[in-house]
mmCIF file of C-alpha atoms and ligand atoms in Angstrom:
data_model
loop_
_atom_site.group_PDB
_atom_site.id
_atom_site.type_symbol
_atom_site.label_atom_id
_atom_site.label_comp_id
_atom_site.label_asym_id
_atom_site.label_seq_id
_atom_site.Cartn_x
_atom_site.Cartn_y
_atom_site.Cartn_z
ATOM 1 C CA MET A 1 0.006 -0.022 -0.007
ATOM 2 C CA ARG A 2 1.166 3.462 -0.833
ATOM 3 C CA GLN A 3 0.955 4.766 2.719
ATOM 4 C CA ASN A 4 3.006 1.948 4.269
ATOM 5 C CA LYS A 5 6.134 4.037 4.089
ATOM 6 C CA ALA A 6 4.448 6.574 6.339
ATOM 7 C CA MET A 7 4.004 3.862 8.979
ATOM 8 C CA ALA A 8 7.699 4.167 9.732
ATOM 9 C CA PRO A 9 8.295 5.491 13.250
ATOM 10 C CA SER A 10 7.608 9.178 13.491
ATOM 11 C CA ILE A 11 10.453 9.687 15.949
ATOM 12 C CA PRO A 12 12.906 12.170 14.385
ATOM 13 C CA THR A 13 15.821 9.757 14.244
ATOM 14 C CA ASN A 14 17.748 11.895 11.746
ATOM 15 C CA ALA A 15 17.563 14.897 14.043
ATOM 16 C CA LYS A 16 19.505 12.987 16.657
ATOM 17 C CA ALA A 17 22.227 11.764 14.340
ATOM 18 C CA ALA A 18 25.481 13.628 14.223
ATOM 19 C CA GLY A 19 26.970 15.506 11.255
ATOM 20 C CA PRO A 20 25.719 17.639 8.371
ATOM 21 C CA ASP A 21 22.677 15.457 7.665
ATOM 22 C CA ALA A 22 21.456 16.029 11.209
ATOM 23 C CA SER A 23 21.969 19.749 10.866
ATOM 24 C CA ARG A 24 20.114 19.851 7.531
ATOM 25 C CA SER A 25 17.265 17.766 8.984
ATOM 26 C CA THR A 26 16.967 20.088 11.977
ATOM 27 C CA SER A 27 16.964 23.176 9.700
ATOM 28 C CA ALA A 28 14.348 21.592 7.413
ATOM 29 C CA SER A 29 12.171 20.809 10.424
ATOM 30 C CA ARG A 30 12.457 24.362 11.715
ATOM 31 C CA LEU A 31 11.774 25.955 8.340
ATOM 32 C CA LEU A 32 8.796 23.786 7.509
ATOM 33 C CA THR A 33 7.299 24.252 11.010
ATOM 34 C CA LEU A 34 7.502 28.023 10.501
ATOM 35 C CA VAL A 35 5.815 27.763 7.111
ATOM 36 C CA HIS A 36 3.170 25.484 8.577
ATOM 37 C CA HIS A 37 2.380 27.845 11.531
ATOM 38 C CA ASN A 38 2.370 30.998 9.365
ATOM 39 C CA ARG A 39 0.762 29.410 6.289
ATOM 40 C CA GLN A 40 2.955 31.630 4.092
ATOM 41 C CA LEU A 41 6.255 33.366 4.727
ATOM 42 C CA SER A 42 8.641 35.279 2.532
ATOM 43 C CA ARG A 43 12.229 34.044 2.008
ATOM 44 C CA ALA A 44 13.354 37.195 3.818
ATOM 45 C CA SER A 45 11.152 36.381 6.849
ATOM 46 C CA LEU A 46 12.421 32.804 6.911
ATOM 47 C CA THR A 47 16.012 34.044 6.875
ATOM 48 C CA ARG A 48 15.252 36.409 9.769
ATOM 49 C CA LEU A 49 13.251 33.877 11.843
ATOM 50 C CA THR A 50 15.641 30.934 11.441
ATOM 51 C CA GLY A 51 18.840 32.961 11.783
ATOM 52 C CA LEU A 52 20.263 30.974 8.842
ATOM 53 C CA ASN A 53 22.104 32.828 6.105
ATOM 54 C CA ARG A 54 20.448 33.555 2.750
ATOM 55 C CA SER A 55 22.333 30.968 0.743
ATOM 56 C CA THR A 56 21.574 28.209 3.260
ATOM 57 C CA ILE A 57 17.863 29.182 3.136
ATOM 58 C CA SER A 58 17.998 29.161 -0.628
ATOM 59 C CA VAL A 59 19.479 25.619 -0.772
ATOM 60 C CA LEU A 60 17.021 24.395 1.848
ATOM 61 C CA ILE A 61 13.981 25.793 0.038
ATOM 62 C CA SER A 62 15.178 24.237 -3.242
ATOM 63 C CA HIS A 63 15.556 20.869 -1.482
ATOM 64 C CA LEU A 64 12.109 21.115 0.160
ATOM 65 C CA THR A 65 10.569 22.218 -3.130
ATOM 66 C CA ALA A 66 12.093 19.223 -4.951
ATOM 67 C CA GLN A 67 10.700 16.966 -2.210
ATOM 68 C CA GLN A 68 7.245 18.563 -2.771
ATOM 69 C CA LEU A 69 7.062 19.757 0.827
ATOM 70 C CA VAL A 70 6.809 23.493 0.037
ATOM 71 C CA VAL A 71 5.916 25.601 -2.972
ATOM 72 C CA GLU A 72 7.341 28.996 -3.805
ATOM 73 C CA SER A 73 5.364 31.801 -5.467
ATOM 74 C CA ALA A 74 6.052 35.255 -6.761
ATOM 75 C CA PRO A 75 6.535 38.087 -4.282
ATOM 76 C CA VAL A 76 3.424 39.918 -3.108
ATOM 77 C CA GLY A 77 3.159 43.663 -2.719
ATOM 78 C CA GLY A 78 5.770 46.156 -3.735
ATOM 79 C CA SER A 79 5.566 48.707 -0.998
ATOM 80 C CA GLN A 80 8.180 47.221 1.365
ATOM 81 C CA VAL A 81 11.632 48.660 1.472
ATOM 82 C CA GLY A 82 14.113 46.601 -0.572
ATOM 83 C CA ARG A 83 13.593 43.864 -3.109
ATOM 84 C CA PRO A 84 10.310 41.888 -2.817
ATOM 85 C CA SER A 85 10.985 38.394 -1.549
ATOM 86 C CA PRO A 86 9.387 35.187 -2.944
ATOM 87 C CA GLN A 87 6.694 33.617 -0.766
ATOM 88 C CA VAL A 88 7.036 30.069 0.621
ATOM 89 C CA SER A 89 3.870 28.028 1.408
ATOM 90 C CA PRO A 90 3.168 24.451 2.465
ATOM 91 C CA HIS A 91 2.760 22.067 -0.487
ATOM 92 C CA PRO A 92 -1.010 21.678 -0.947
ATOM 93 C CA GLY A 93 -0.677 17.914 -1.316
ATOM 94 C CA LEU A 94 0.484 17.332 2.250
ATOM 95 C CA VAL A 95 -2.403 16.361 4.501
ATOM 96 C CA ALA A 96 -3.374 14.766 7.773
ATOM 97 C CA LEU A 97 -6.584 12.939 8.617
ATOM 98 C CA ALA A 98 -8.500 14.166 11.653
ATOM 99 C CA VAL A 99 -11.066 12.174 13.631
ATOM 100 C CA ASN A 100 -13.218 13.342 16.512
ATOM 101 C CA PRO A 101 -15.709 10.884 18.095
ATOM 102 C CA GLU A 102 -18.417 12.530 20.199
ATOM 103 C CA ILE A 103 -21.499 11.294 22.044
ATOM 104 C CA ASP A 104 -23.747 11.628 18.952
ATOM 105 C CA ALA A 105 -21.404 11.671 15.944
ATOM 106 C CA VAL A 106 -17.995 10.912 14.475
ATOM 107 C CA THR A 107 -16.397 13.757 12.490
ATOM 108 C CA ILE A 108 -13.703 12.966 9.955
ATOM 109 C CA GLY A 109 -11.630 15.702 8.343
ATOM 110 C CA LEU A 110 -8.865 16.185 5.826
ATOM 111 C CA VAL A 111 -6.522 18.996 6.871
ATOM 112 C CA GLY A 112 -3.697 20.461 4.857
ATOM 113 C CA LEU A 113 -0.354 21.562 6.185
ATOM 114 C CA GLY A 114 -0.932 25.111 7.390
ATOM 115 C CA GLY A 115 -4.047 24.046 9.334
ATOM 116 C CA ARG A 116 -6.350 24.382 6.330
ATOM 117 C CA VAL A 117 -9.494 22.269 6.635
ATOM 118 C CA ILE A 118 -10.048 20.838 3.155
ATOM 119 C CA LYS A 119 -12.931 18.546 3.940
ATOM 120 C CA LYS A 120 -15.058 17.715 6.974
ATOM 121 C CA ILE A 121 -17.695 14.982 7.210
ATOM 122 C CA ARG A 122 -19.873 14.683 10.320
ATOM 123 C CA TYR A 123 -21.479 11.262 10.559
ATOM 124 C CA SER A 124 -24.379 11.305 13.043
ATOM 125 C CA THR A 125 -24.607 8.123 15.074
ATOM 126 C CA GLY A 126 -27.911 8.846 16.832
ATOM 127 C CA ARG A 127 -26.456 7.283 19.969
ATOM 128 C CA ILE A 128 -23.159 6.981 21.762
ATOM 129 C CA PRO A 129 -20.798 5.003 19.515
ATOM 130 C CA THR A 130 -18.552 2.272 20.920
ATOM 131 C CA ALA A 131 -14.821 2.602 20.165
ATOM 132 C CA ALA A 132 -15.099 -0.134 17.514
ATOM 133 C CA GLU A 133 -18.089 1.609 15.915
ATOM 134 C CA ALA A 134 -16.297 4.972 15.884
ATOM 135 C CA VAL A 135 -13.222 3.441 14.235
ATOM 136 C CA ASN A 136 -15.359 1.523 11.730
ATOM 137 C CA ILE A 137 -17.235 4.694 10.752
ATOM 138 C CA ALA A 138 -14.009 6.641 10.326
ATOM 139 C CA ALA A 139 -12.444 3.853 8.292
ATOM 140 C CA ALA A 140 -15.515 3.588 6.035
ATOM 141 C CA VAL A 141 -15.486 7.382 5.377
ATOM 142 C CA ILE A 142 -11.748 7.281 4.660
ATOM 143 C CA ASP A 143 -12.217 4.288 2.337
ATOM 144 C CA GLY A 144 -14.724 6.411 0.406
ATOM 145 C CA MET A 145 -12.048 9.114 0.031
ATOM 146 C CA ARG A 146 -9.203 6.730 -0.774
ATOM 147 C CA GLY A 147 -9.147 7.308 -4.533
ATOM 148 C CA GLU A 148 -8.987 11.072 -3.995
ATOM 149 C CA LEU A 149 -6.355 10.697 -1.279
ATOM 150 C CA GLU A 150 -4.062 8.507 -3.385
ATOM 151 C CA ALA A 151 -4.393 10.685 -6.502
ATOM 152 C CA ASN A 152 -3.901 14.073 -4.934
ATOM 153 C CA TYR A 153 -2.322 13.829 -1.521
ATOM 154 C CA ARG A 154 0.371 12.394 0.686
ATOM 155 C CA VAL A 155 -1.114 11.548 4.085
ATOM 156 C CA VAL A 156 1.226 11.963 7.088
ATOM 157 C CA GLY A 157 -1.161 10.004 9.335
ATOM 158 C CA ALA A 158 -4.237 10.543 11.461
ATOM 159 C CA GLY A 159 -4.893 12.446 14.669
ATOM 160 C CA ILE A 160 -7.810 11.350 16.846
ATOM 161 C CA ALA A 161 -9.268 13.829 19.377
ATOM 162 C CA VAL A 162 -11.148 12.047 22.174
ATOM 163 C CA PRO A 163 -13.134 13.559 25.066
ATOM 164 C CA GLY A 164 -11.389 11.526 27.798
ATOM 165 C CA LEU A 165 -8.135 10.526 29.430
ATOM 166 C CA VAL A 166 -5.688 9.252 26.855
ATOM 167 C CA THR A 167 -2.257 7.634 27.170
ATOM 168 C CA SER A 168 -0.738 9.369 24.161
ATOM 169 C CA ALA A 169 2.412 7.176 24.121
ATOM 170 C CA ASP A 170 0.465 4.112 22.975
ATOM 171 C CA GLY A 171 -2.704 5.773 21.715
ATOM 172 C CA THR A 172 -4.956 4.131 24.296
ATOM 173 C CA VAL A 173 -8.110 5.784 25.590
ATOM 174 C CA ARG A 174 -7.925 4.963 29.337
ATOM 175 C CA TYR A 175 -11.280 6.400 30.341
ATOM 176 C CA ALA A 176 -13.827 8.469 28.410
ATOM 177 C CA PRO A 177 -16.761 8.830 30.832
ATOM 178 C CA HIS A 178 -19.178 10.462 28.412
ATOM 179 C CA LEU A 179 -18.501 7.888 25.681
ATOM 180 C CA GLY A 180 -18.410 4.982 28.172
ATOM 181 C CA TRP A 181 -15.040 3.860 26.796
ATOM 182 C CA ASP A 182 -12.539 2.099 29.063
ATOM 183 C CA SER A 183 -8.997 1.022 28.016
ATOM 184 C CA GLU A 184 -9.573 1.115 24.250
ATOM 185 C CA PRO A 185 -6.390 0.770 22.094
ATOM 186 C CA LEU A 186 -7.748 3.304 19.610
ATOM 187 C CA ALA A 187 -4.556 4.076 17.650
ATOM 188 C CA ASP A 188 -3.878 0.369 16.964
ATOM 189 C CA MET A 189 -7.524 -0.246 16.016
ATOM 190 C CA PHE A 190 -7.478 2.689 13.588
ATOM 191 C CA ALA A 191 -4.071 1.847 12.023
ATOM 192 C CA GLY A 192 -5.086 -1.805 11.641
ATOM 193 C CA LEU A 193 -8.205 -0.874 9.668
ATOM 194 C CA THR A 194 -6.946 1.998 7.565
ATOM 195 C CA GLY A 195 -3.175 1.450 7.125
ATOM 196 C CA TYR A 196 -2.459 4.975 8.359
ATOM 197 C CA PRO A 197 -0.416 5.634 11.474
ATOM 198 C CA ALA A 198 -2.664 7.080 14.154
ATOM 199 C CA PHE A 199 -2.059 9.291 17.204
ATOM 200 C CA VAL A 200 -4.610 9.904 19.973
ATOM 201 C CA ALA A 201 -4.952 12.699 22.525
ATOM 202 C CA ASN A 202 -7.501 14.506 24.682
ATOM 203 C CA ASP A 203 -9.745 16.772 22.618
ATOM 204 C CA ALA A 204 -9.458 19.879 24.798
ATOM 205 C CA SER A 205 -5.645 19.575 24.909
ATOM 206 C CA LEU A 206 -5.552 19.467 21.105
ATOM 207 C CA ALA A 207 -7.958 22.425 20.906
ATOM 208 C CA ALA A 208 -5.633 24.405 23.201
ATOM 209 C CA GLU A 209 -2.701 23.735 20.862
ATOM 210 C CA ALA A 210 -4.770 24.665 17.780
ATOM 211 C CA GLU A 211 -5.833 27.964 19.332
ATOM 212 C CA MET A 212 -2.230 28.715 20.242
ATOM 213 C CA VAL A 213 -0.923 28.021 16.756
ATOM 214 C CA PHE A 214 -3.721 29.271 14.548
ATOM 215 C CA GLY A 215 -6.377 30.951 16.679
ATOM 216 C CA ALA A 216 -6.997 33.417 19.504
ATOM 217 C CA GLY A 217 -3.683 32.632 21.185
ATOM 218 C CA THR A 218 -1.433 33.109 18.157
ATOM 219 C CA GLY A 219 1.964 34.235 19.397
ATOM 220 C CA ILE A 220 1.081 33.642 23.056
ATOM 221 C CA LYS A 221 3.264 30.946 24.609
ATOM 222 C CA ASN A 222 1.431 30.535 27.887
ATOM 223 C CA LEU A 223 -2.244 29.910 27.375
ATOM 224 C CA VAL A 224 -5.095 28.122 29.115
ATOM 225 C CA TYR A 225 -8.035 26.886 27.084
ATOM 226 C CA LEU A 226 -11.400 25.943 28.516
ATOM 227 C CA ASN A 227 -14.277 24.462 26.556
ATOM 228 C CA GLY A 228 -17.820 24.110 27.859
ATOM 229 C CA GLY A 229 -20.162 21.674 26.130
ATOM 230 C CA ALA A 230 -23.265 19.594 26.826
ATOM 231 C CA SER A 231 -21.187 16.933 28.589
ATOM 232 C CA GLY A 232 -19.027 19.141 30.764
ATOM 233 C CA ILE A 233 -15.907 21.291 30.756
ATOM 234 C CA GLY A 234 -12.539 20.313 29.283
ATOM 235 C CA GLY A 235 -9.288 22.188 29.338
ATOM 236 C CA GLY A 236 -5.756 22.347 28.103
ATOM 237 C CA ILE A 237 -2.736 24.195 29.420
ATOM 238 C CA ILE A 238 0.049 25.459 27.173
ATOM 239 C CA SER A 239 3.222 26.382 29.023
ATOM 240 C CA GLU A 240 6.143 27.978 27.117
ATOM 241 C CA GLY A 241 4.581 26.787 23.858
ATOM 242 C CA ARG A 242 4.188 23.181 24.947
ATOM 243 C CA LEU A 243 1.149 21.325 26.139
ATOM 244 C CA LEU A 244 1.380 20.517 29.808
ATOM 245 C CA ALA A 245 0.848 16.755 29.823
ATOM 246 C CA GLY A 246 1.573 15.667 33.389
ATOM 247 C CA ALA A 247 3.082 12.311 34.334
ATOM 248 C CA SER A 248 0.755 10.315 32.036
ATOM 249 C CA GLY A 249 -0.859 12.911 29.787
ATOM 250 C CA TYR A 250 -3.882 13.493 31.994
ATOM 251 C CA ALA A 251 -3.157 17.109 32.984
ATOM 252 C CA GLY A 252 -5.611 19.885 32.204
ATOM 253 C CA GLU A 253 -8.841 18.505 33.709
ATOM 254 C CA LEU A 254 -9.961 22.032 34.579
ATOM 255 C CA GLY A 255 -13.613 20.958 34.683
ATOM 256 C CA HIS A 256 -12.801 19.241 37.980
ATOM 257 C CA THR A 257 -11.232 22.299 39.595
ATOM 258 C CA PHE A 258 -12.756 22.747 43.064
ATOM 259 C CA VAL A 259 -15.051 25.812 43.205
ATOM 260 C CA ARG A 260 -17.684 25.153 45.903
ATOM 261 C CA SER A 261 -17.271 23.558 49.325
ATOM 262 C CA ASP A 262 -20.983 22.633 49.635
ATOM 263 C CA GLY A 263 -21.258 21.686 45.973
ATOM 264 C CA LEU A 264 -23.012 18.797 44.268
ATOM 265 C CA PRO A 265 -21.460 15.355 43.713
ATOM 266 C CA CYS A 266 -19.555 15.080 40.395
ATOM 267 C CA HIS A 267 -19.186 11.958 38.183
ATOM 268 C CA CYS A 268 -15.447 12.082 38.887
ATOM 269 C CA GLY A 269 -16.216 10.970 42.449
ATOM 270 C CA SER A 270 -15.622 14.332 44.096
ATOM 271 C CA ARG A 271 -17.847 17.284 44.920
ATOM 272 C CA GLY A 272 -18.078 20.994 44.035
ATOM 273 C CA CYS A 273 -16.298 20.694 40.689
ATOM 274 C CA LEU A 274 -16.455 23.557 38.155
ATOM 275 C CA GLU A 275 -18.468 21.424 35.717
ATOM 276 C CA THR A 276 -21.187 20.609 38.269
ATOM 277 C CA GLU A 277 -21.764 24.330 38.974
ATOM 278 C CA VAL A 278 -21.156 25.860 35.559
ATOM 279 C CA ARG A 279 -23.386 24.007 33.117
ATOM 280 C CA GLN A 280 -24.889 24.493 29.733
ATOM 281 C CA ALA A 281 -28.215 22.735 30.391
ATOM 282 C CA PRO A 282 -29.731 25.373 32.778
ATOM 283 C CA LEU A 283 -28.880 28.103 30.295
ATOM 284 C CA VAL A 284 -30.516 26.246 27.364
ATOM 285 C CA GLU A 285 -33.553 25.557 29.557
ATOM 286 C CA LEU A 286 -33.990 29.121 30.820
ATOM 287 C CA LEU A 287 -33.505 30.538 27.320
ATOM 288 C CA LYS A 288 -36.067 27.966 25.984
ATOM 289 C CA LEU A 289 -33.721 27.101 23.123
ATOM 290 C CA ALA A 290 -34.574 24.188 20.851
ATOM 291 C CA THR A 291 -30.862 23.473 20.278
ATOM 292 C CA ASP A 292 -27.906 23.089 22.589
ATOM 293 C CA ASP A 293 -25.526 24.368 19.903
ATOM 294 C CA PRO A 294 -23.206 26.765 21.821
ATOM 295 C CA SER A 295 -23.207 29.186 18.860
ATOM 296 C CA ALA A 296 -26.957 29.768 19.510
ATOM 297 C CA ILE A 297 -26.491 30.293 23.250
ATOM 298 C CA GLY A 298 -24.262 33.387 22.999
ATOM 299 C CA PRO A 299 -26.653 35.609 20.949
ATOM 300 C CA ALA A 300 -29.650 34.385 22.972
ATOM 301 C CA LEU A 301 -27.915 35.234 26.293
ATOM 302 C CA CYS A 302 -26.946 38.666 25.001
ATOM 303 C CA ALA A 303 -30.486 39.385 23.802
ATOM 304 C CA SER A 304 -32.263 38.098 26.913
ATOM 305 C CA THR A 305 -33.982 40.523 29.308
ATOM 306 C CA ASP A 306 -35.281 37.757 31.587
ATOM 307 C CA PRO A 307 -34.139 38.361 35.219
ATOM 308 C CA ALA A 308 -33.953 34.574 35.803
ATOM 309 C CA VAL A 309 -31.472 34.261 32.924
ATOM 310 C CA ALA A 310 -29.447 37.204 34.307
ATOM 311 C CA ALA A 311 -29.396 35.589 37.761
ATOM 312 C CA GLU A 312 -28.167 32.250 36.383
ATOM 313 C CA VAL A 313 -25.512 33.984 34.271
ATOM 314 C CA ALA A 314 -24.319 35.881 37.389
ATOM 315 C CA ARG A 315 -24.280 32.653 39.451
ATOM 316 C CA GLN A 316 -22.277 30.735 36.819
ATOM 317 C CA ILE A 317 -19.860 33.639 36.254
ATOM 318 C CA GLY A 318 -19.190 33.664 39.995
ATOM 319 C CA PHE A 319 -18.063 30.020 39.961
ATOM 320 C CA LEU A 320 -16.199 30.348 36.675
ATOM 321 C CA ALA A 321 -14.291 33.316 38.102
ATOM 322 C CA ILE A 322 -13.144 31.123 41.057
ATOM 323 C CA ALA A 323 -11.746 28.529 38.653
ATOM 324 C CA LEU A 324 -10.107 31.187 36.504
ATOM 325 C CA ARG A 325 -8.507 32.888 39.528
ATOM 326 C CA ASN A 326 -6.841 29.557 40.300
ATOM 327 C CA VAL A 327 -5.730 29.323 36.653
ATOM 328 C CA VAL A 328 -4.276 32.862 36.784
ATOM 329 C CA ASN A 329 -2.476 32.342 40.113
ATOM 330 C CA ILE A 330 -1.081 28.873 39.262
ATOM 331 C CA PHE A 331 -0.139 29.220 35.571
ATOM 332 C CA ASN A 332 0.306 32.999 35.000
ATOM 333 C CA PRO A 333 -1.130 32.640 31.464
ATOM 334 C CA GLY A 334 -0.855 35.358 28.815
ATOM 335 C CA ALA A 335 -4.333 34.345 27.630
ATOM 336 C CA ILE A 336 -7.332 32.377 28.829
ATOM 337 C CA VAL A 337 -9.291 31.217 25.759
ATOM 338 C CA LEU A 338 -12.934 30.335 26.378
ATOM 339 C CA ASP A 339 -14.882 28.105 24.039
ATOM 340 C CA GLY A 340 -18.410 26.642 23.724
ATOM 341 C CA PHE A 341 -20.946 27.965 26.218
ATOM 342 C CA LEU A 342 -18.156 29.440 28.349
ATOM 343 C CA ALA A 343 -17.480 31.848 25.495
ATOM 344 C CA ALA A 344 -21.241 32.608 25.484
ATOM 345 C CA LEU A 345 -21.140 33.402 29.254
ATOM 346 C CA HIS A 346 -18.183 35.675 28.651
ATOM 347 C CA ALA A 347 -19.928 37.413 25.740
ATOM 348 C CA ALA A 348 -23.047 37.962 27.898
ATOM 349 C CA ALA A 349 -21.104 39.703 30.672
ATOM 350 C CA PRO A 350 -17.457 40.288 29.775
ATOM 351 C CA ASP A 351 -16.890 43.031 32.337
ATOM 352 C CA ALA A 352 -18.478 40.974 35.143
ATOM 353 C CA LEU A 353 -16.294 37.970 34.462
ATOM 354 C CA GLU A 354 -13.086 39.847 33.906
ATOM 355 C CA SER A 355 -13.487 42.109 36.920
ATOM 356 C CA ALA A 356 -14.386 39.119 39.158
ATOM 357 C CA VAL A 357 -11.255 37.249 37.996
ATOM 358 C CA ARG A 358 -9.021 40.296 38.474
ATOM 359 C CA ALA A 359 -10.497 41.127 41.929
ATOM 360 C CA GLN A 360 -9.681 37.624 43.217
ATOM 361 C CA SER A 361 -6.316 36.985 41.547
ATOM 362 C CA MET A 362 -2.911 38.249 42.504
ATOM 363 C CA ARG A 363 -2.383 41.674 40.983
ATOM 364 C CA GLU A 364 0.603 41.037 38.708
ATOM 365 C CA PRO A 365 -0.542 37.862 36.909
ATOM 366 C CA ALA A 366 -4.109 39.308 36.752
ATOM 367 C CA SER A 367 -2.853 42.432 35.019
ATOM 368 C CA GLN A 368 -1.156 40.344 32.304
ATOM 369 C CA VAL A 369 -3.937 37.934 31.355
ATOM 370 C CA LEU A 370 -6.158 38.436 28.354
ATOM 371 C CA ILE A 371 -9.521 36.639 28.500
ATOM 372 C CA SER A 372 -10.895 36.009 25.014
ATOM 373 C CA PRO A 373 -13.225 33.713 23.065
ATOM 374 C CA ALA A 374 -11.804 30.923 20.917
ATOM 375 C CA SER A 375 -11.539 31.867 17.226
ATOM 376 C CA LEU A 376 -11.347 28.672 15.151
ATOM 377 C CA GLY A 377 -15.056 27.847 15.485
ATOM 378 C CA THR A 378 -16.225 24.500 14.197
ATOM 379 C CA ASP A 379 -12.825 23.751 12.563
ATOM 380 C CA LEU A 380 -11.044 23.795 15.873
ATOM 381 C CA MET A 381 -11.102 20.077 16.674
ATOM 382 C CA MET A 382 -10.123 19.093 13.135
ATOM 383 C CA VAL A 383 -7.152 21.457 13.163
ATOM 384 C CA GLY A 384 -6.141 20.272 16.627
ATOM 385 C CA ALA A 385 -6.355 16.555 15.752
ATOM 386 C CA ALA A 386 -4.385 17.133 12.544
ATOM 387 C CA GLU A 387 -1.634 18.880 14.546
ATOM 388 C CA LEU A 388 -1.098 15.610 16.380
ATOM 389 C CA ALA A 389 -0.469 13.808 13.100
ATOM 390 C CA PHE A 390 1.694 16.609 11.694
ATOM 391 C CA ALA A 391 3.947 16.698 14.783
ATOM 392 C CA GLY A 392 5.959 13.562 13.857
ATOM 393 C CA PHE A 393 6.199 14.629 10.256
ATOM 394 C CA LEU A 394 7.404 18.128 11.099
ATOM 395 C CA ALA A 395 10.099 16.730 13.376
ATOM 396 C CA ASP A 396 11.735 14.996 10.365
ATOM 397 C CA PRO A 397 9.994 16.121 7.208
ATOM 398 C CA VAL A 398 12.632 15.099 4.686
ATOM 399 C CA GLY A 399 12.976 11.544 5.935
ATOM 400 C CA TYR A 400 9.292 10.993 6.735
ATOM 401 C CA PHE A 401 8.111 9.522 3.442
ATOM 402 C CA GLY A 402 11.367 7.650 2.751
ATOM 403 C CA GLU A 403 11.734 6.980 -0.977
ATOM 404 C CA GLN A 404 7.988 7.192 -1.545
ATOM 405 C CA PRO A 405 7.331 8.808 -4.884
ATOM 406 C CA ALA A 406 5.907 12.281 -4.638
ATOM 407 C CA ILE A 407 2.596 13.272 -6.122
ATOM 408 C CA SER A 408 2.644 13.438 -9.908
HETATM 409 ZN ZN1 ZN B 1 -15.433 16.355 39.138
#
């Protein structure tokens, strides 16, 4: 099969070797990662950002162009000082598959280098899928795309974003309470059925990385992401540009931050967790919405004049502020990015939330934090899952496909 080459280990072995090859591999990785994150960069910008000299950049770009990893286009604009510089972009044929199982659907996406969502298919399941069903659905959708994939693309692998605790090292979902999954070797199941290497991680962690690279947190290296949905609150913490994983990859369960000493029991076994106090369901009910789509909740909250809605918003903002004060004091983030119905709560009363957080947090970290809504919308999880698959490729882009023929 054409993709078998890509099943080679994604560990950047070349980068660890000594000598000029290792240096070239490291430079190629750095250059392509910059092009990926920025979607397009001029030769001049690449020279400045990598610190490499112009002739080295020139040789490297020629090499990456020959490998069909980047494409170069004519300079844009003519107003800058000096000679216009050619633009370097990711090769449009380089893609990752993205999979996101949820309680009522499995979404499968095709994402280009540069975080560009090319295709997204949401397959409604009508009920909670088992792990085997979710993998079968994804494999069937990918089989339907196989002709197109083999003709037009080189697939680096698949990233799977799961709402649960995941051991990323072996791609096993340890526990996904809302899906009812327990110790499911998802990466192996997926690779066995599709032939593509697969990588699995927690959905909110991947969303945090996607927002840092392409969304509201662009350029911010310390960021905390919180997503509120029908099944609870997930989170991800980015520290110095890297996802904080913890000992086993379970870090970031911000939904289970303690916010109320006389709070309700939580499914995690504790009490008074953020996600038992700050919930989407009461908002949807009070607003009499027919849908629990978070994008409908924000405008409805902002338009509401019902005092009962205002009281519930104020109550939830009070508890959210307690959780965010802990986030500010513990992590000193440059940005807190709110998604789902948490973004809707923020939109309904931005001053109330921000002043409550600042009033309770230590002055210095509070003065530095920006609280903002997520910006990638419905593409977020696809972009985040694809990042997982792109990571191994970007670590050693030149060696990744071996001698596999490039796209004709
Ligand atoms: Zn809990």
